[in-house]
Amino acid sequence: MHTPSTPPGGTWTLGDLTVTRLGYGAMRLAGPGVMGPPADHEGALAVLREAADLGITHIDTAGAYGPRVTNRLIREALRPVAGTPPHIVTKVGAVRDARGGWPPARRPEELRRAVHENLADLGLDALDVVNLRLGDATGPREGSLAEPFEALVALRSEGLIRHLGVSNATPAQVAEARSLAPLVCVQNQYHLADRRDDALIDELAAAGIAYVPFFPLGGFTPLRSTTLEAVAARLGAPPMSVALAWLLHRSPNILPIPGTSSVAHLRENVAGAGLVLPEAERAALDGIAG
């Protein structure tokens, strides 16, 4: 595995783990609707191996993807490679139903089962980072996270988890989690057109906690903006590269995890991480969210 001398987007520390700020989200490697295996098994493995070869050391996944598909792909693709494999960040707290829904599964016994399934599917003795997924498929929902989060704290004390985070969380839930145990990351939806977490990002940056935007490029409906397209045209770069560069410029604790099932798109994302945004163009992009 070749590791570039300059990591894409620089690095950040999750607890005692140094990762590249530009990560890779593995969700798109599962089949349609994030259910079942990929249409191109070897192609999925090639994307994961290319991510490692490009120097990406932050891979995001979840046992619910597939379910259990992306974790097994990660194990197959990355366990045989030479050198130190990337750090894996996974999520627990939701499962998949027969209709492709994402019902919550946050009882202590469900979380314990999910952690052990992640360990088995990834072929690991301990999970680097586990995020507790809160809310539902429509977004965060207020409510105490004490019982499920304390269940993960107990699993960490057993040595099965190294570090903890939360996902799809409200600012109040982030504060509650921080009162119960150290957090290394918060993973919420955030991108150029959805900046509801601006204040939270700044608060976490001051505390040295990473903010990991899922759907950093708009998710399954890519970002569309005449301003973004105009800036991209002036810079001679793809719009999604500009959107990714904006995230990396927004705050040093932002760790985007764009997903793709294409090696070409993955390389485009890495190139976007190195894009320099002039101040005037950043100001134009800042106005997209109104």
Coordinates of C-alpha atoms in Angstrom, one line a residue:
M1 CA 0.0 0.0 0.0
H2 CA 1.4 3.3 -1.1
T3 CA 0.8 6.2 1.3
P4 CA 1.3 9.8 -0.2
S5 CA 3.6 12.1 1.8
T6 CA 0.8 14.7 2.1
P7 CA -2.4 13.2 3.4
P8 CA -5.6 14.3 1.6
G9 CA -6.9 17.4 3.5
G10 CA -4.3 17.1 6.3
T11 CA -4.9 15.1 9.5
W12 CA -6.9 15.1 12.7
T13 CA -6.7 13.1 15.9
L14 CA -9.6 11.0 17.2
G15 CA -8.4 10.2 20.7
D16 CA -5.1 8.6 20.1
L17 CA -5.8 7.8 16.4
T18 CA -4.5 10.0 13.7
V19 CA -6.7 10.0 10.6
T20 CA -6.8 11.9 7.4
R21 CA -9.4 14.7 7.4
L22 CA -10.7 13.4 4.1
G23 CA -12.3 10.0 4.8
Y24 CA -14.3 7.6 2.8
G25 CA -17.9 6.6 3.5
A26 CA -18.6 3.0 2.5
M27 CA -22.4 3.1 2.4
R28 CA -22.6 3.3 -1.4
L29 CA -20.7 0.0 -1.7
A30 CA -23.8 -2.0 -0.7
G31 CA -26.6 -2.8 -3.2
P32 CA -29.5 -0.6 -4.3
G33 CA -31.1 1.2 -1.3
V34 CA -28.1 0.2 0.8
M35 CA -29.5 -3.4 0.8
G36 CA -27.8 -6.5 -0.3
P37 CA -24.4 -7.0 -2.0
P38 CA -22.9 -4.7 -4.7
A39 CA -23.5 -5.5 -8.3
D40 CA -19.8 -5.4 -8.9
H41 CA -18.0 -7.2 -6.0
E42 CA -14.5 -6.8 -7.3
G43 CA -15.2 -3.2 -8.2
A44 CA -16.2 -2.5 -4.6
L45 CA -13.0 -4.0 -3.3
A46 CA -11.0 -1.9 -5.8
V47 CA -12.6 1.3 -4.4
L48 CA -11.6 0.4 -0.9
R49 CA -8.1 -0.6 -1.9
E50 CA -7.7 2.6 -3.9
A51 CA -8.8 4.7 -0.9
A52 CA -6.1 3.0 1.2
D53 CA -3.6 3.5 -1.6
L54 CA -4.4 7.2 -1.9
G55 CA -3.6 7.6 1.8
I56 CA -7.1 7.8 3.3
T57 CA -7.0 6.4 6.9
H58 CA -10.6 7.1 8.0
I59 CA -13.2 4.6 6.7
D60 CA -16.8 5.0 7.8
T61 CA -19.2 2.1 7.8
A62 CA -22.1 0.5 9.8
G63 CA -23.4 -3.0 10.3
A64 CA -26.7 -1.8 9.0
Y65 CA -25.3 -1.2 5.5
G66 CA -26.4 -4.2 3.6
P67 CA -26.9 -5.2 6.3
R68 CA -23.4 -6.5 7.2
V69 CA -22.3 -6.1 3.6
T70 CA -19.9 -3.1 3.7
N71 CA -18.1 -4.4 6.8
R72 CA -17.4 -7.7 5.2
L73 CA -16.2 -5.9 2.0
I74 CA -13.8 -3.8 4.2
R75 CA -12.4 -6.9 5.8
E76 CA -11.9 -8.6 2.5
A77 CA -10.3 -5.6 0.8
L78 CA -8.1 -4.1 3.6
R79 CA -7.0 -7.0 5.8
P80 CA -4.6 -8.4 3.2
V81 CA -2.9 -5.1 2.3
A82 CA 0.6 -4.4 3.3
G83 CA 1.2 -1.7 5.9
T84 CA -1.1 -0.3 8.6
P85 CA -4.8 -0.6 7.5
P86 CA -7.0 2.5 7.8
H87 CA -8.9 3.2 11.0
I88 CA -12.6 2.1 10.9
V89 CA -15.4 4.1 12.3
T90 CA -18.7 2.3 12.6
K91 CA -22.2 3.0 13.9
V92 CA -24.7 1.1 16.0
G93 CA -28.2 2.0 17.1
A94 CA -30.2 1.1 14.0
V95 CA -30.9 -2.0 12.0
R96 CA -32.6 -2.7 8.6
D97 CA -36.1 -4.2 8.2
A98 CA -37.5 -6.2 5.3
R99 CA -38.8 -3.0 3.6
G100 CA -35.4 -1.3 3.8
G101 CA -36.3 0.9 6.7
W102 CA -33.9 1.9 9.5
P103 CA -35.7 1.1 12.8
P104 CA -33.8 2.0 16.0
A105 CA -32.1 -0.7 18.0
R106 CA -30.7 1.0 21.0
R107 CA -31.5 -1.3 23.9
P108 CA -28.3 -2.4 25.7
E109 CA -28.6 -6.0 24.5
E110 CA -29.1 -4.8 20.9
L111 CA -26.0 -2.6 21.1
R112 CA -23.9 -5.4 22.5
R113 CA -25.0 -7.7 19.7
A114 CA -24.3 -5.0 17.1
V115 CA -20.8 -4.4 18.5
H116 CA -20.0 -8.1 18.4
E117 CA -21.3 -8.4 14.8
N118 CA -19.1 -5.4 13.8
L119 CA -16.1 -7.1 15.4
A120 CA -16.8 -10.4 13.6
D121 CA -17.5 -8.9 10.2
L122 CA -14.5 -6.6 10.3
G123 CA -12.2 -9.2 11.7
L124 CA -11.1 -7.0 14.6
D125 CA -10.6 -7.5 18.4
A126 CA -11.6 -3.9 19.2
L127 CA -13.4 -1.2 17.2
D128 CA -11.5 2.0 16.7
V129 CA -14.5 4.3 17.0
V130 CA -18.2 3.5 17.5
N131 CA -20.9 6.2 17.0
L132 CA -24.3 5.8 18.6
R133 CA -26.9 6.6 16.0
L134 CA -29.7 8.6 17.4
G135 CA -33.0 10.0 15.9
D136 CA -34.5 8.3 12.9
A137 CA -34.3 8.4 9.1
T138 CA -35.8 11.9 9.0
G139 CA -33.2 13.4 11.3
P140 CA -32.3 14.0 14.9
R141 CA -34.9 13.8 17.7
E142 CA -34.6 15.2 21.2
G143 CA -34.5 12.8 24.1
S144 CA -32.0 11.5 26.6
L145 CA -29.3 9.2 25.3
A146 CA -28.1 8.1 28.7
E147 CA -29.1 4.4 28.6
P148 CA -27.8 3.5 25.2
F149 CA -24.7 5.6 25.5
E150 CA -23.8 4.2 28.9
A151 CA -24.2 0.7 27.4
L152 CA -21.4 1.7 24.9
V153 CA -19.3 3.1 27.7
A154 CA -19.5 -0.3 29.4
L155 CA -18.4 -2.0 26.2
R156 CA -15.5 0.4 26.0
S157 CA -14.5 -0.6 29.5
E158 CA -14.4 -4.2 28.4
G159 CA -11.9 -3.3 25.7
L160 CA -14.2 -3.9 22.8
I161 CA -14.4 -0.2 21.8
R162 CA -11.5 2.3 21.8
H163 CA -13.4 5.6 21.3
L164 CA -17.0 6.9 21.3
G165 CA -19.0 9.3 19.2
V166 CA -22.6 10.1 18.4
S167 CA -24.4 10.4 15.1
N168 CA -27.7 12.2 14.0
A169 CA -27.6 14.0 17.4
T170 CA -29.0 17.3 18.7
P171 CA -26.7 19.8 20.5
A172 CA -28.4 18.8 23.8
Q173 CA -27.6 15.2 23.2
V174 CA -24.0 16.0 22.3
A175 CA -23.7 17.9 25.6
E176 CA -25.3 14.9 27.5
A177 CA -22.9 12.4 25.9
R178 CA -19.9 14.6 26.8
S179 CA -21.1 14.6 30.4
L180 CA -21.0 10.8 30.5
A181 CA -17.7 10.0 28.7
P182 CA -15.2 11.6 26.3
L183 CA -16.4 12.0 22.8
V184 CA -14.0 12.0 19.8
C185 CA -16.5 12.9 17.1
V186 CA -20.0 13.9 16.2
Q187 CA -21.5 12.8 12.9
N188 CA -24.4 14.8 11.5
Q189 CA -25.8 15.9 8.2
Y190 CA -24.0 19.1 7.0
H191 CA -23.0 20.6 3.7
L192 CA -23.0 23.9 1.8
A193 CA -26.8 24.1 1.7
D194 CA -27.5 22.7 5.2
R195 CA -25.6 24.6 7.9
R196 CA -27.9 24.1 10.9
D197 CA -24.9 22.8 12.9
D198 CA -22.6 25.9 12.4
A199 CA -22.6 26.8 16.1
L200 CA -22.1 23.2 17.2
I201 CA -19.1 22.8 14.8
D202 CA -17.4 25.8 16.4
E203 CA -18.1 24.6 19.9
L204 CA -16.7 21.2 19.1
A205 CA -13.6 22.7 17.4
A206 CA -12.8 24.6 20.6
A207 CA -13.0 21.3 22.5
G208 CA -10.9 19.4 20.0
I209 CA -13.7 17.1 18.9
A210 CA -14.2 16.2 15.3
Y211 CA -17.3 16.9 13.3
V212 CA -17.9 14.4 10.6
P213 CA -20.6 15.5 8.0
F214 CA -22.4 12.7 6.5
F215 CA -23.9 13.4 3.0
P216 CA -21.2 16.1 2.6
L217 CA -22.0 16.4 -1.1
G218 CA -25.8 16.2 -0.7
G219 CA -26.2 12.4 -0.4
F220 CA -28.1 10.5 -3.1
T221 CA -29.4 13.9 -4.4
P222 CA -26.2 15.8 -5.2
L223 CA -25.9 19.5 -4.3
R224 CA -27.1 21.8 -7.1
S225 CA -26.5 25.5 -6.9
T226 CA -25.9 28.1 -9.6
T227 CA -23.5 29.8 -7.2
L228 CA -21.6 26.6 -6.7
E229 CA -21.5 25.9 -10.5
A230 CA -20.3 29.4 -11.2
V231 CA -17.5 29.2 -8.6
A232 CA -16.5 25.8 -10.0
A233 CA -16.4 27.2 -13.5
R234 CA -14.1 30.1 -12.4
L235 CA -11.8 27.6 -10.6
G236 CA -11.9 25.1 -13.4
A237 CA -12.9 22.3 -11.0
P238 CA -15.9 20.0 -10.7
P239 CA -18.7 21.4 -8.5
M240 CA -18.4 18.5 -6.0
S241 CA -14.7 19.1 -5.6
V242 CA -15.4 22.7 -4.7
A243 CA -18.1 21.7 -2.2
L244 CA -15.7 19.3 -0.6
A245 CA -12.9 21.9 -0.5
W246 CA -15.4 24.3 1.2
L247 CA -16.0 21.9 4.0
L248 CA -12.3 21.4 4.6
H249 CA -11.8 25.2 4.7
R250 CA -14.9 25.7 6.9
S251 CA -13.2 24.4 10.1
P252 CA -10.1 22.3 10.9
N253 CA -12.2 19.8 12.9
I254 CA -14.5 18.9 9.9
L255 CA -13.7 15.4 8.5
P256 CA -15.9 14.8 5.4
I257 CA -16.6 11.2 4.4
P258 CA -17.9 11.4 0.8
G259 CA -18.9 8.0 -0.5
T260 CA -18.7 6.6 -4.0
S261 CA -18.7 3.2 -5.7
S262 CA -16.4 4.6 -8.5
V263 CA -12.6 4.7 -8.4
A264 CA -12.6 7.7 -10.7
H265 CA -15.0 9.6 -8.4
L266 CA -12.8 8.7 -5.4
R267 CA -9.8 10.2 -7.1
E268 CA -11.8 13.3 -7.9
N269 CA -12.7 13.7 -4.3
V270 CA -9.1 13.4 -3.2
A271 CA -8.1 16.0 -5.8
G272 CA -10.9 18.2 -4.3
A273 CA -9.3 18.0 -0.9
G274 CA -6.3 19.8 -2.2
L275 CA -8.2 22.6 -3.9
V276 CA -7.4 26.1 -2.7
L277 CA -10.4 28.4 -2.4
P278 CA -9.7 32.2 -2.7
E279 CA -11.4 34.3 -0.1
A280 CA -13.9 35.8 -2.5
E281 CA -15.0 32.4 -3.7
R282 CA -15.4 31.2 -0.2
A283 CA -17.6 34.2 0.6
A284 CA -19.7 33.4 -2.4
L285 CA -20.1 29.8 -1.3
D286 CA -20.9 30.9 2.3
G287 CA -24.0 32.6 1.0
I288 CA -25.6 29.5 -0.6
A289 CA -27.4 28.5 2.6
G290 CA -28.9 31.9 2.9

